[in-house]
Amino acid sequence: MSGERAPAPGDLAWVEALVNTLSVDTGEDRLAKEFGLSGAALAEATALREGLRAACRAHAGHPVAPGELEALNALLAAAPLTVRIGPDGAAGVAPAAVAGERALLARVASAVAGAAADGTWSRLKACAAPDCQWAYYDRSPAGRGRWCVMSVCGARAKMRTYRAAARTT
């Protein structure tokens, strides 16, 4: 699903784009092509993406199997990160200067840490539609958005509810 929504703020937009390299409804997977990955690096990136999708589902209040988050936590624990002090004296986590397959992991871990610190991490959610699960940034005032695009996934869900209610009456 592509969106009518603005991307997530800052580096979280990059995490959102990574999660959305897989179209759940069609099975189209652009991860290898977009990041130039293969072999073990592609397998690790796929596990990272799906772990992030599980976290986005959890943010949206959907059930997540514990193993999904344990795998993500193990990957993030191995991320090469460093603490940097900016020109204003503020401290932040940044990817360590690494190349290759660990660079992707470091960039994701840094973005997640930064988003957790600034309070935006929990607003990166997965669409409630089981055949979509597109990651989106919930900008609703109360943080209760459910669908990536209301006019598509939200409308389909409401139509299913309406039809089910009509069948029971």
Coordinates of N, CA, C and O in Angstrom, one line a residue:
M1 N 0.9 -1.2 0.0 CA 0.0 0.0 0.0 C 0.9 1.2 0.0 O 1.8 1.3 0.8
S2 N 0.7 2.1 -0.9 CA 1.4 3.4 -0.8 C 0.5 4.3 -0.1 O -0.7 4.1 0.1
G3 N 1.1 5.4 0.3 CA 0.3 6.2 1.3 C -0.1 7.6 0.9 O 0.6 8.2 0.0
E4 N -1.2 8.0 1.4 CA -1.6 9.4 1.4 C -1.0 10.1 2.6 O -1.1 11.3 2.8
R5 N -0.3 9.3 3.4 CA 0.3 9.9 4.7 C 1.7 10.4 4.4 O 2.4 9.9 3.6
A6 N 2.1 11.4 5.2 CA 3.5 11.9 5.2 C 4.3 10.8 5.9 O 3.9 10.1 6.8
P7 N 5.6 10.7 5.5 CA 6.5 9.8 6.1 C 6.8 10.1 7.5 O 6.5 11.3 8.0
A8 N 7.3 9.2 8.3 CA 7.7 9.4 9.7 C 8.7 10.5 9.7 O 9.5 10.7 8.8
P9 N 8.9 11.1 10.9 CA 9.9 12.2 11.0 C 11.3 11.6 11.1 O 11.5 10.5 11.6
G10 N 12.3 12.4 10.7 CA 13.7 12.1 10.9 C 14.1 10.7 10.3 O 13.6 10.3 9.3
D11 N 15.0 10.1 11.0 CA 15.5 8.8 10.6 C 14.5 7.7 10.7 O 14.6 6.6 10.2
L12 N 13.4 7.9 11.4 CA 12.3 7.0 11.5 C 11.7 6.7 10.2 O 11.2 5.6 9.9
A13 N 11.7 7.7 9.3 CA 11.2 7.6 7.9 C 12.0 6.5 7.2 O 11.4 5.7 6.4
W14 N 13.3 6.4 7.5 CA 14.1 5.4 6.9 C 13.7 4.0 7.3 O 13.6 3.0 6.6
V15 N 13.4 3.8 8.6 CA 12.9 2.6 9.2 C 11.6 2.2 8.6 O 11.3 1.0 8.2
E16 N 10.7 3.2 8.5 CA 9.4 3.0 7.8 C 9.6 2.4 6.4 O 8.9 1.5 6.0
A17 N 10.4 3.0 5.6 CA 10.7 2.6 4.3 C 11.3 1.2 4.2 O 10.9 0.4 3.3
L18 N 12.1 0.9 5.2 CA 12.7 -0.5 5.2 C 11.6 -1.5 5.5 O 11.6 -2.5 4.7
V19 N 10.7 -1.3 6.4 CA 9.7 -2.2 6.7 C 8.8 -2.4 5.4 O 8.3 -3.5 5.1
N20 N 8.6 -1.3 4.7 CA 7.7 -1.3 3.6 C 8.3 -1.8 2.3 O 7.8 -1.6 1.2
T21 N 9.5 -2.5 2.4 CA 10.1 -3.1 1.2 C 9.4 -4.4 0.8 O 9.6 -5.0 -0.2
L22 N 8.5 -4.8 1.7 CA 7.7 -6.0 1.4 C 6.2 -5.6 1.3 O 5.7 -5.0 2.3
S23 N 5.6 -6.0 0.2 CA 4.1 -5.8 0.1 C 3.5 -7.1 0.5 O 3.5 -8.1 -0.2
V24 N 2.9 -7.1 1.7 CA 2.3 -8.3 2.3 C 1.2 -8.9 1.3 O 1.1 -10.1 1.1
D25 N 0.4 -8.0 0.8 CA -0.7 -8.5 -0.1 C -0.3 -9.1 -1.4 O -0.9 -10.1 -1.8
T26 N 0.8 -8.6 -2.0 CA 1.2 -9.2 -3.3 C 2.4 -10.1 -3.2 O 2.7 -10.8 -4.1
G27 N 3.1 -10.0 -2.0 CA 4.4 -10.8 -1.9 C 5.6 -10.2 -2.5 O 6.7 -10.7 -2.4
E28 N 5.4 -9.0 -3.2 CA 6.6 -8.3 -3.8 C 7.6 -7.9 -2.7 O 7.2 -7.2 -1.8
D29 N 8.8 -8.3 -2.9 CA 9.9 -8.1 -1.9 C 11.0 -7.3 -2.6 O 11.6 -7.8 -3.5
R30 N 11.2 -6.0 -2.2 CA 12.2 -5.2 -2.9 C 13.4 -5.0 -2.0 O 14.3 -4.2 -2.3
L31 N 13.5 -5.7 -0.9 CA 14.7 -5.6 0.0 C 16.0 -5.8 -0.6 O 16.9 -4.9 -0.5
A32 N 16.2 -6.9 -1.3 CA 17.5 -7.2 -2.0 C 17.9 -6.1 -3.0 O 19.0 -5.6 -3.0
K33 N 16.9 -5.8 -3.8 CA 17.2 -4.8 -4.9 C 17.5 -3.4 -4.3 O 18.4 -2.8 -4.7
E34 N 16.7 -2.9 -3.4 CA 16.8 -1.6 -2.8 C 18.1 -1.4 -2.0 O 18.6 -0.3 -1.9
F35 N 18.5 -2.5 -1.4 CA 19.7 -2.4 -0.5 C 20.9 -3.1 -1.0 O 22.0 -3.1 -0.4
G36 N 20.8 -3.7 -2.2 CA 21.9 -4.4 -2.8 C 22.4 -5.6 -1.9 O 23.7 -5.7 -1.8
L37 N 21.5 -6.4 -1.4 CA 21.9 -7.4 -0.4 C 21.7 -8.8 -1.0 O 20.9 -9.0 -1.9
S38 N 22.5 -9.8 -0.5 CA 22.3 -11.2 -0.9 C 22.9 -12.0 0.2 O 23.5 -11.5 1.1
G39 N 22.6 -13.3 0.1 CA 23.2 -14.3 1.0 C 22.8 -14.0 2.5 O 21.7 -13.7 2.8
A40 N 23.8 -14.1 3.4 CA 23.6 -14.0 4.8 C 23.2 -12.6 5.2 O 22.3 -12.4 6.1
A41 N 23.7 -11.6 4.4 CA 23.3 -10.2 4.7 C 21.8 -10.0 4.4 O 21.1 -9.3 5.2
L42 N 21.3 -10.6 3.3 CA 19.9 -10.5 3.0 C 19.0 -11.2 4.0 O 18.0 -10.7 4.4
A43 N 19.5 -12.3 4.5 CA 18.7 -13.1 5.5 C 18.6 -12.3 6.8 O 17.6 -12.2 7.4
E44 N 19.7 -11.6 7.2 CA 19.7 -10.8 8.4 C 18.8 -9.6 8.2 O 18.0 -9.3 9.1
A45 N 18.9 -9.0 7.1 CA 18.0 -7.8 6.8 C 16.6 -8.2 6.8 O 15.7 -7.4 7.2
T46 N 16.3 -9.3 6.2 CA 14.9 -9.8 6.2 C 14.4 -10.1 7.6 O 13.2 -9.7 8.0
A47 N 15.2 -10.7 8.5 CA 14.8 -10.9 9.9 C 14.6 -9.6 10.6 O 13.7 -9.4 11.4
L48 N 15.5 -8.6 10.3 CA 15.4 -7.3 10.9 C 14.1 -6.6 10.5 O 13.4 -6.1 11.3
R49 N 13.8 -6.6 9.2 CA 12.6 -6.0 8.7 C 11.3 -6.6 9.3 O 10.4 -5.9 9.8
E50 N 11.3 -8.0 9.4 CA 10.1 -8.6 10.0 C 10.0 -8.4 11.5 O 8.9 -8.3 12.0
G51 N 11.1 -8.3 12.1 CA 11.1 -7.9 13.6 C 10.6 -6.5 13.8 O 9.8 -6.3 14.7
L52 N 11.0 -5.6 12.9 CA 10.5 -4.2 13.0 C 9.0 -4.2 12.7 O 8.2 -3.5 13.3
R53 N 8.5 -5.0 11.7 CA 7.1 -5.1 11.4 C 6.3 -5.6 12.6 O 5.3 -5.1 13.0
A54 N 6.9 -6.6 13.3 CA 6.3 -7.1 14.6 C 6.2 -6.0 15.6 O 5.1 -5.8 16.3
A55 N 7.2 -5.2 15.8 CA 7.2 -4.1 16.7 C 6.1 -3.1 16.3 O 5.4 -2.5 17.2
C56 N 6.0 -2.8 15.0 CA 5.0 -1.9 14.5 C 3.6 -2.4 14.8 O 2.6 -1.7 15.2
R57 N 3.4 -3.7 14.7 CA 2.1 -4.4 15.0 C 1.8 -4.2 16.5 O 0.7 -3.9 16.9
A58 N 2.8 -4.4 17.3 CA 2.7 -4.2 18.8 C 2.3 -2.8 19.1 O 1.4 -2.6 20.0
H59 N 2.9 -1.8 18.4 CA 2.5 -0.4 18.7 C 1.1 -0.1 18.4 O 0.4 0.7 19.0
A60 N 0.5 -0.9 17.4 CA -0.9 -0.7 17.0 C -1.8 -1.6 17.8 O -3.0 -1.6 17.6
G61 N -1.3 -2.3 18.8 CA -2.1 -3.1 19.7 C -2.4 -4.5 19.2 O -3.3 -5.1 19.7
H62 N -1.7 -4.9 18.2 CA -2.0 -6.3 17.6 C -1.1 -7.3 18.4 O 0.0 -7.0 18.8
P63 N -1.6 -8.5 18.5 CA -0.8 -9.5 19.2 C 0.5 -9.9 18.4 O 0.5 -9.9 17.2
V64 N 1.6 -10.0 19.2 CA 2.9 -10.4 18.6 C 3.5 -11.5 19.3 O 3.5 -11.5 20.6
A65 N 3.9 -12.5 18.6 CA 4.6 -13.7 19.3 C 5.9 -13.2 19.9 O 6.6 -12.5 19.3
P66 N 6.2 -13.7 21.2 CA 7.4 -13.3 21.8 C 8.6 -13.5 21.0 O 9.6 -12.7 21.0
G67 N 8.7 -14.6 20.3 CA 9.9 -14.9 19.5 C 10.2 -13.9 18.4 O 11.3 -13.7 18.1
E68 N 9.1 -13.2 17.9 CA 9.4 -12.2 16.9 C 10.2 -11.0 17.5 O 11.1 -10.5 16.8
L69 N 9.9 -10.6 18.7 CA 10.6 -9.5 19.3 C 11.9 -9.9 19.9 O 12.9 -9.2 19.9
E70 N 12.0 -11.2 20.3 CA 13.3 -11.7 20.8 C 14.3 -11.7 19.7 O 15.5 -11.3 19.9
A71 N 13.9 -12.1 18.5 CA 14.9 -12.1 17.3 C 15.3 -10.7 17.0 O 16.5 -10.4 16.7
L72 N 14.4 -9.7 17.0 CA 14.7 -8.3 16.8 C 15.6 -7.8 17.8 O 16.6 -7.1 17.5
N73 N 15.4 -8.1 19.1 CA 16.2 -7.7 20.2 C 17.6 -8.2 20.1 O 18.6 -7.5 20.3
A74 N 17.8 -9.5 19.6 CA 19.1 -10.1 19.5 C 19.8 -9.3 18.3 O 21.0 -9.1 18.5
L75 N 19.2 -9.0 17.3 CA 19.8 -8.3 16.2 C 20.3 -6.9 16.6 O 21.4 -6.5 16.4
L76 N 19.4 -6.2 17.3 CA 19.7 -4.8 17.7 C 20.8 -4.8 18.7 O 21.6 -3.9 18.8
A77 N 20.9 -5.9 19.6 CA 22.0 -6.0 20.5 C 23.4 -6.1 19.9 O 24.4 -5.7 20.4
A78 N 23.4 -6.6 18.7 CA 24.6 -6.7 17.9 C 25.0 -5.5 17.1 O 26.0 -5.5 16.4
A79 N 24.2 -4.5 17.1 CA 24.4 -3.3 16.3 C 25.6 -2.5 16.7 O 25.7 -2.2 17.9
P80 N 26.5 -2.2 15.8 CA 27.6 -1.3 16.2 C 27.2 0.1 16.3 O 27.0 0.8 15.3
L81 N 27.1 0.6 17.5 CA 26.7 2.0 17.8 C 27.7 2.7 18.6 O 28.6 2.1 19.2
T82 N 27.7 4.0 18.5 CA 28.5 4.8 19.3 C 27.8 6.0 19.9 O 26.7 6.4 19.3
V83 N 28.2 6.6 21.0 CA 27.6 7.8 21.5 C 28.3 9.0 21.0 O 29.6 9.0 21.1
R84 N 27.6 9.9 20.5 CA 28.2 11.2 20.0 C 27.7 12.4 20.7 O 26.5 12.4 21.0
I85 N 28.5 13.4 20.8 CA 28.1 14.6 21.4 C 28.1 15.7 20.3 O 29.0 15.8 19.5
G86 N 26.9 16.3 20.1 CA 26.7 17.3 19.1 C 27.2 18.6 19.4 O 27.7 18.9 20.6
P87 N 27.2 19.6 18.5 CA 27.7 20.9 18.7 C 27.0 21.7 19.8 O 27.6 22.6 20.5
D88 N 25.8 21.3 20.1 CA 25.0 21.9 21.2 C 25.3 21.2 22.6 O 24.7 21.6 23.6
G89 N 26.1 20.2 22.6 CA 26.5 19.5 23.8 C 25.5 18.3 24.1 O 25.8 17.5 25.0
A90 N 24.5 18.1 23.3 CA 23.5 17.0 23.5 C 24.2 15.7 23.0 O 24.9 15.6 22.0
A91 N 23.9 14.7 23.8 CA 24.4 13.3 23.5 C 23.3 12.6 22.7 O 22.1 12.7 22.8
G92 N 23.8 11.7 21.8 CA 22.9 10.9 21.0 C 23.7 9.6 20.5 O 24.9 9.6 20.6
V93 N 22.9 8.7 20.2 CA 23.4 7.4 19.6 C 23.5 7.5 18.1 O 22.6 8.1 17.5
A94 N 24.6 7.1 17.6 CA 24.9 7.1 16.1 C 25.4 5.8 15.7 O 26.1 5.1 16.4
P95 N 25.2 5.5 14.4 CA 25.8 4.2 13.9 C 27.4 4.4 13.9 O 27.9 5.4 13.6
A96 N 28.0 3.3 14.3 CA 29.5 3.3 14.3 C 29.9 3.3 12.8 O 29.2 2.9 12.0
A97 N 31.1 3.7 12.6 CA 31.6 3.8 11.2 C 32.0 2.3 10.8 O 33.1 1.9 11.0
V98 N 31.0 1.7 10.2 CA 31.2 0.3 9.7 C 30.7 0.2 8.3 O 29.8 1.0 7.9
A99 N 31.2 -0.7 7.6 CA 30.8 -0.9 6.2 C 30.1 -2.3 6.1 O 30.2 -3.1 7.0
G100 N 29.5 -2.6 5.0 CA 29.0 -3.9 4.7 C 27.7 -4.2 5.4 O 26.9 -3.3 5.7
E101 N 27.5 -5.4 5.7 CA 26.2 -5.9 6.2 C 25.8 -5.3 7.6 O 24.6 -5.1 7.9
R102 N 26.7 -4.9 8.4 CA 26.5 -4.3 9.7 C 26.0 -2.9 9.6 O 25.5 -2.3 10.6
A103 N 26.3 -2.2 8.5 CA 25.9 -0.8 8.4 C 24.4 -0.6 8.4 O 23.9 0.3 9.1
L104 N 23.7 -1.5 7.8 CA 22.2 -1.5 7.8 C 21.7 -1.6 9.2 O 20.9 -0.9 9.7
L105 N 22.2 -2.6 9.9 CA 21.8 -2.9 11.3 C 22.1 -1.7 12.2 O 21.3 -1.3 13.0
A106 N 23.3 -1.1 12.0 CA 23.7 0.1 12.8 C 22.8 1.3 12.6 O 22.3 1.9 13.5
R107 N 22.4 1.5 11.3 CA 21.6 2.6 11.0 C 20.2 2.4 11.5 O 19.6 3.4 12.1
V108 N 19.6 1.2 11.5 CA 18.3 0.9 12.0 C 18.3 1.1 13.6 O 17.5 1.8 14.1
A109 N 19.3 0.5 14.2 CA 19.4 0.6 15.7 C 19.5 2.1 16.1 O 18.9 2.5 17.1
S110 N 20.3 2.9 15.4 CA 20.4 4.3 15.7 C 19.1 5.0 15.6 O 18.7 5.8 16.4
A111 N 18.4 4.7 14.5 CA 17.1 5.4 14.3 C 16.1 5.0 15.3 O 15.4 5.9 15.8
V112 N 16.1 3.7 15.7 CA 15.1 3.3 16.7 C 15.5 3.9 18.1 O 14.6 4.4 18.8
A113 N 16.7 4.0 18.4 CA 17.2 4.6 19.7 C 16.8 6.1 19.7 O 16.3 6.6 20.7
G114 N 17.1 6.8 18.6 CA 16.7 8.2 18.5 C 15.2 8.4 18.6 O 14.8 9.3 19.3
A115 N 14.4 7.6 17.9 CA 13.0 7.7 18.0 C 12.4 7.4 19.4 O 11.5 8.0 19.8
A116 N 13.0 6.4 20.0 CA 12.6 6.1 21.4 C 12.9 7.3 22.3 O 12.1 7.6 23.2
A117 N 14.0 7.9 22.1 CA 14.4 9.0 23.0 C 13.5 10.3 22.8 O 13.2 11.0 23.7
D118 N 13.1 10.5 21.5 CA 12.3 11.7 21.3 C 10.8 11.4 21.3 O 10.0 12.3 21.1
G119 N 10.4 10.2 21.6 CA 9.0 9.8 21.8 C 8.2 9.5 20.5 O 7.0 9.4 20.6
T120 N 8.9 9.3 19.4 CA 8.2 9.1 18.2 C 8.1 7.6 17.8 O 7.3 7.2 17.0
W121 N 8.9 6.8 18.4 CA 9.0 5.3 18.1 C 7.7 4.6 18.2 O 7.3 3.9 17.3
S122 N 6.9 4.9 19.2 CA 5.6 4.2 19.4 C 4.6 4.6 18.4 O 3.5 3.9 18.3
R123 N 4.8 5.6 17.7 CA 3.8 6.1 16.7 C 4.1 5.4 15.3 O 3.3 5.6 14.4
L124 N 5.1 4.7 15.2 CA 5.4 3.9 13.9 C 4.6 2.6 14.1 O 4.9 1.8 14.9
K125 N 3.5 2.4 13.3 CA 2.6 1.3 13.5 C 2.5 0.5 12.2 O 2.9 1.0 11.1
A126 N 1.8 -0.6 12.3 CA 1.5 -1.4 11.2 C 0.0 -1.4 11.0 O -0.8 -1.4 11.9
C127 N -0.4 -1.3 9.7 CA -1.8 -1.2 9.3 C -2.6 -2.4 10.0 O -2.1 -3.5 10.0
A128 N -3.8 -2.1 10.4 CA -4.6 -3.2 11.0 C -5.1 -4.2 10.1 O -5.5 -5.3 10.5
A129 N -5.1 -3.9 8.8 CA -5.6 -4.9 7.8 C -4.6 -6.0 7.7 O -3.4 -5.8 7.3
P130 N -5.0 -7.3 7.9 CA -4.0 -8.4 7.9 C -3.4 -8.6 6.6 O -2.3 -9.1 6.5
D131 N -4.1 -8.2 5.5 CA -3.5 -8.4 4.2 C -2.7 -7.2 3.7 O -2.2 -7.1 2.6
C132 N -2.4 -6.3 4.6 CA -1.6 -5.1 4.3 C -0.4 -5.0 5.2 O 0.7 -5.1 4.7
Q133 N -0.6 -4.6 6.5 CA 0.5 -4.5 7.5 C 1.6 -3.5 7.1 O 2.7 -3.6 7.5
W134 N 1.2 -2.5 6.2 CA 2.1 -1.5 5.8 C 2.5 -0.6 7.0 O 1.6 -0.3 7.8
A135 N 3.7 -0.3 7.2 CA 4.1 0.6 8.3 C 3.7 2.0 7.9 O 3.9 2.5 6.8
Y136 N 3.2 2.7 8.9 CA 2.9 4.2 8.7 C 3.2 4.9 10.1 O 3.2 4.3 11.1
Y137 N 3.3 6.2 10.0 CA 3.5 7.0 11.1 C 2.2 7.6 11.5 O 1.6 8.3 10.8
D138 N 1.7 7.3 12.7 CA 0.4 7.7 13.2 C 0.5 9.2 13.7 O 1.1 9.4 14.8
R139 N 0.0 10.1 13.0 CA 0.0 11.5 13.4 C -1.3 12.0 14.0 O -1.5 13.1 14.3
S140 N -2.2 11.0 14.3 CA -3.5 11.4 14.9 C -3.2 12.0 16.3 O -2.3 11.5 17.0
P141 N -4.0 13.0 16.7 CA -3.8 13.6 18.0 C -3.7 12.6 19.2 O -2.9 12.7 20.1
A142 N -4.6 11.6 19.2 CA -4.6 10.7 20.3 C -3.7 9.5 20.0 O -3.6 8.6 20.9
G143 N -3.1 9.4 18.9 CA -2.3 8.2 18.6 C -3.0 6.9 18.4 O -2.5 5.9 18.7
R144 N -4.2 7.0 17.9 CA -5.1 5.8 17.8 C -5.4 5.4 16.3 O -6.4 4.8 16.1
G145 N -4.6 5.9 15.4 CA -4.8 5.5 14.0 C -4.7 4.0 13.8 O -3.9 3.3 14.5
R146 N -5.5 3.4 12.9 CA -5.5 2.0 12.7 C -5.1 1.5 11.3 O -4.7 0.4 11.2
W147 N -5.2 2.4 10.3 CA -5.0 2.0 9.0 C -4.0 2.9 8.3 O -3.9 4.1 8.6
C148 N -3.2 2.3 7.4 CA -2.2 3.1 6.7 C -2.9 4.2 5.9 O -2.4 5.3 5.8
V149 N -4.0 3.8 5.2 CA -4.7 4.8 4.4 C -6.2 4.5 4.7 O -6.7 3.5 4.3
M150 N -6.8 5.5 5.3 CA -8.2 5.4 5.6 C -9.1 5.1 4.4 O -10.0 4.3 4.5
S151 N -8.8 5.8 3.3 CA -9.7 5.6 2.1 C -9.6 4.2 1.5 O -10.4 3.9 0.7
V152 N -8.6 3.5 1.8 CA -8.4 2.1 1.3 C -8.6 1.1 2.3 O -9.7 0.4 2.4
C153 N -7.7 0.9 3.2 CA -7.8 -0.2 4.2 C -8.9 0.1 5.2 O -9.6 -0.8 5.6
G154 N -9.0 1.3 5.7 CA -10.1 1.7 6.6 C -11.5 1.5 6.0 O -12.4 0.9 6.6
A155 N -11.6 1.9 4.7 CA -12.9 1.7 4.1 C -13.3 0.3 3.9 O -14.4 -0.1 4.1
R156 N -12.3 -0.5 3.5 CA -12.5 -2.0 3.4 C -13.0 -2.6 4.7 O -13.9 -3.4 4.7
A157 N -12.3 -2.2 5.8 CA -12.6 -2.8 7.1 C -14.1 -2.4 7.5 O -14.8 -3.2 8.0
K158 N -14.4 -1.1 7.3 CA -15.7 -0.7 7.6 C -16.8 -1.3 6.8 O -17.9 -1.7 7.3
M159 N -16.5 -1.6 5.5 CA -17.4 -2.3 4.6 C -17.6 -3.7 5.1 O -18.7 -4.2 5.1
R160 N -16.5 -4.4 5.5 CA -16.7 -5.8 6.0 C -17.5 -5.8 7.2 O -18.4 -6.7 7.4
T161 N -17.3 -4.9 8.1 CA -18.1 -4.8 9.3 C -19.6 -4.5 9.0 O -20.5 -5.2 9.6
Y162 N -19.9 -3.6 8.1 CA -21.2 -3.3 7.7 C -21.9 -4.5 7.1 O -23.0 -4.9 7.4
R163 N -21.2 -5.2 6.2 CA -21.8 -6.4 5.5 C -22.0 -7.6 6.5 O -23.0 -8.3 6.4
A164 N -21.1 -7.7 7.4 CA -21.3 -8.8 8.5 C -22.5 -8.4 9.3 O -23.3 -9.3 9.7
A165 N -22.7 -7.2 9.7 CA -23.9 -6.8 10.5 C -25.2 -7.0 9.7 O -26.2 -7.4 10.2
A166 N -25.1 -6.7 8.4 CA -26.3 -6.8 7.5 C -26.7 -8.3 7.4 O -27.9 -8.6 7.3
R167 N -25.7 -9.2 7.4 CA -26.0 -10.6 7.3 C -26.7 -11.1 8.5 O -27.5 -12.1 8.5
T168 N -26.4 -10.6 9.7 CA -27.0 -11.1 10.9 C -28.3 -10.5 11.3 O -29.0 -11.0 12.2
T169 N -28.8 -9.5 10.5 CA -30.1 -8.9 10.8 C -31.1 -9.4 9.8 O -31.0 -10.0 8.9

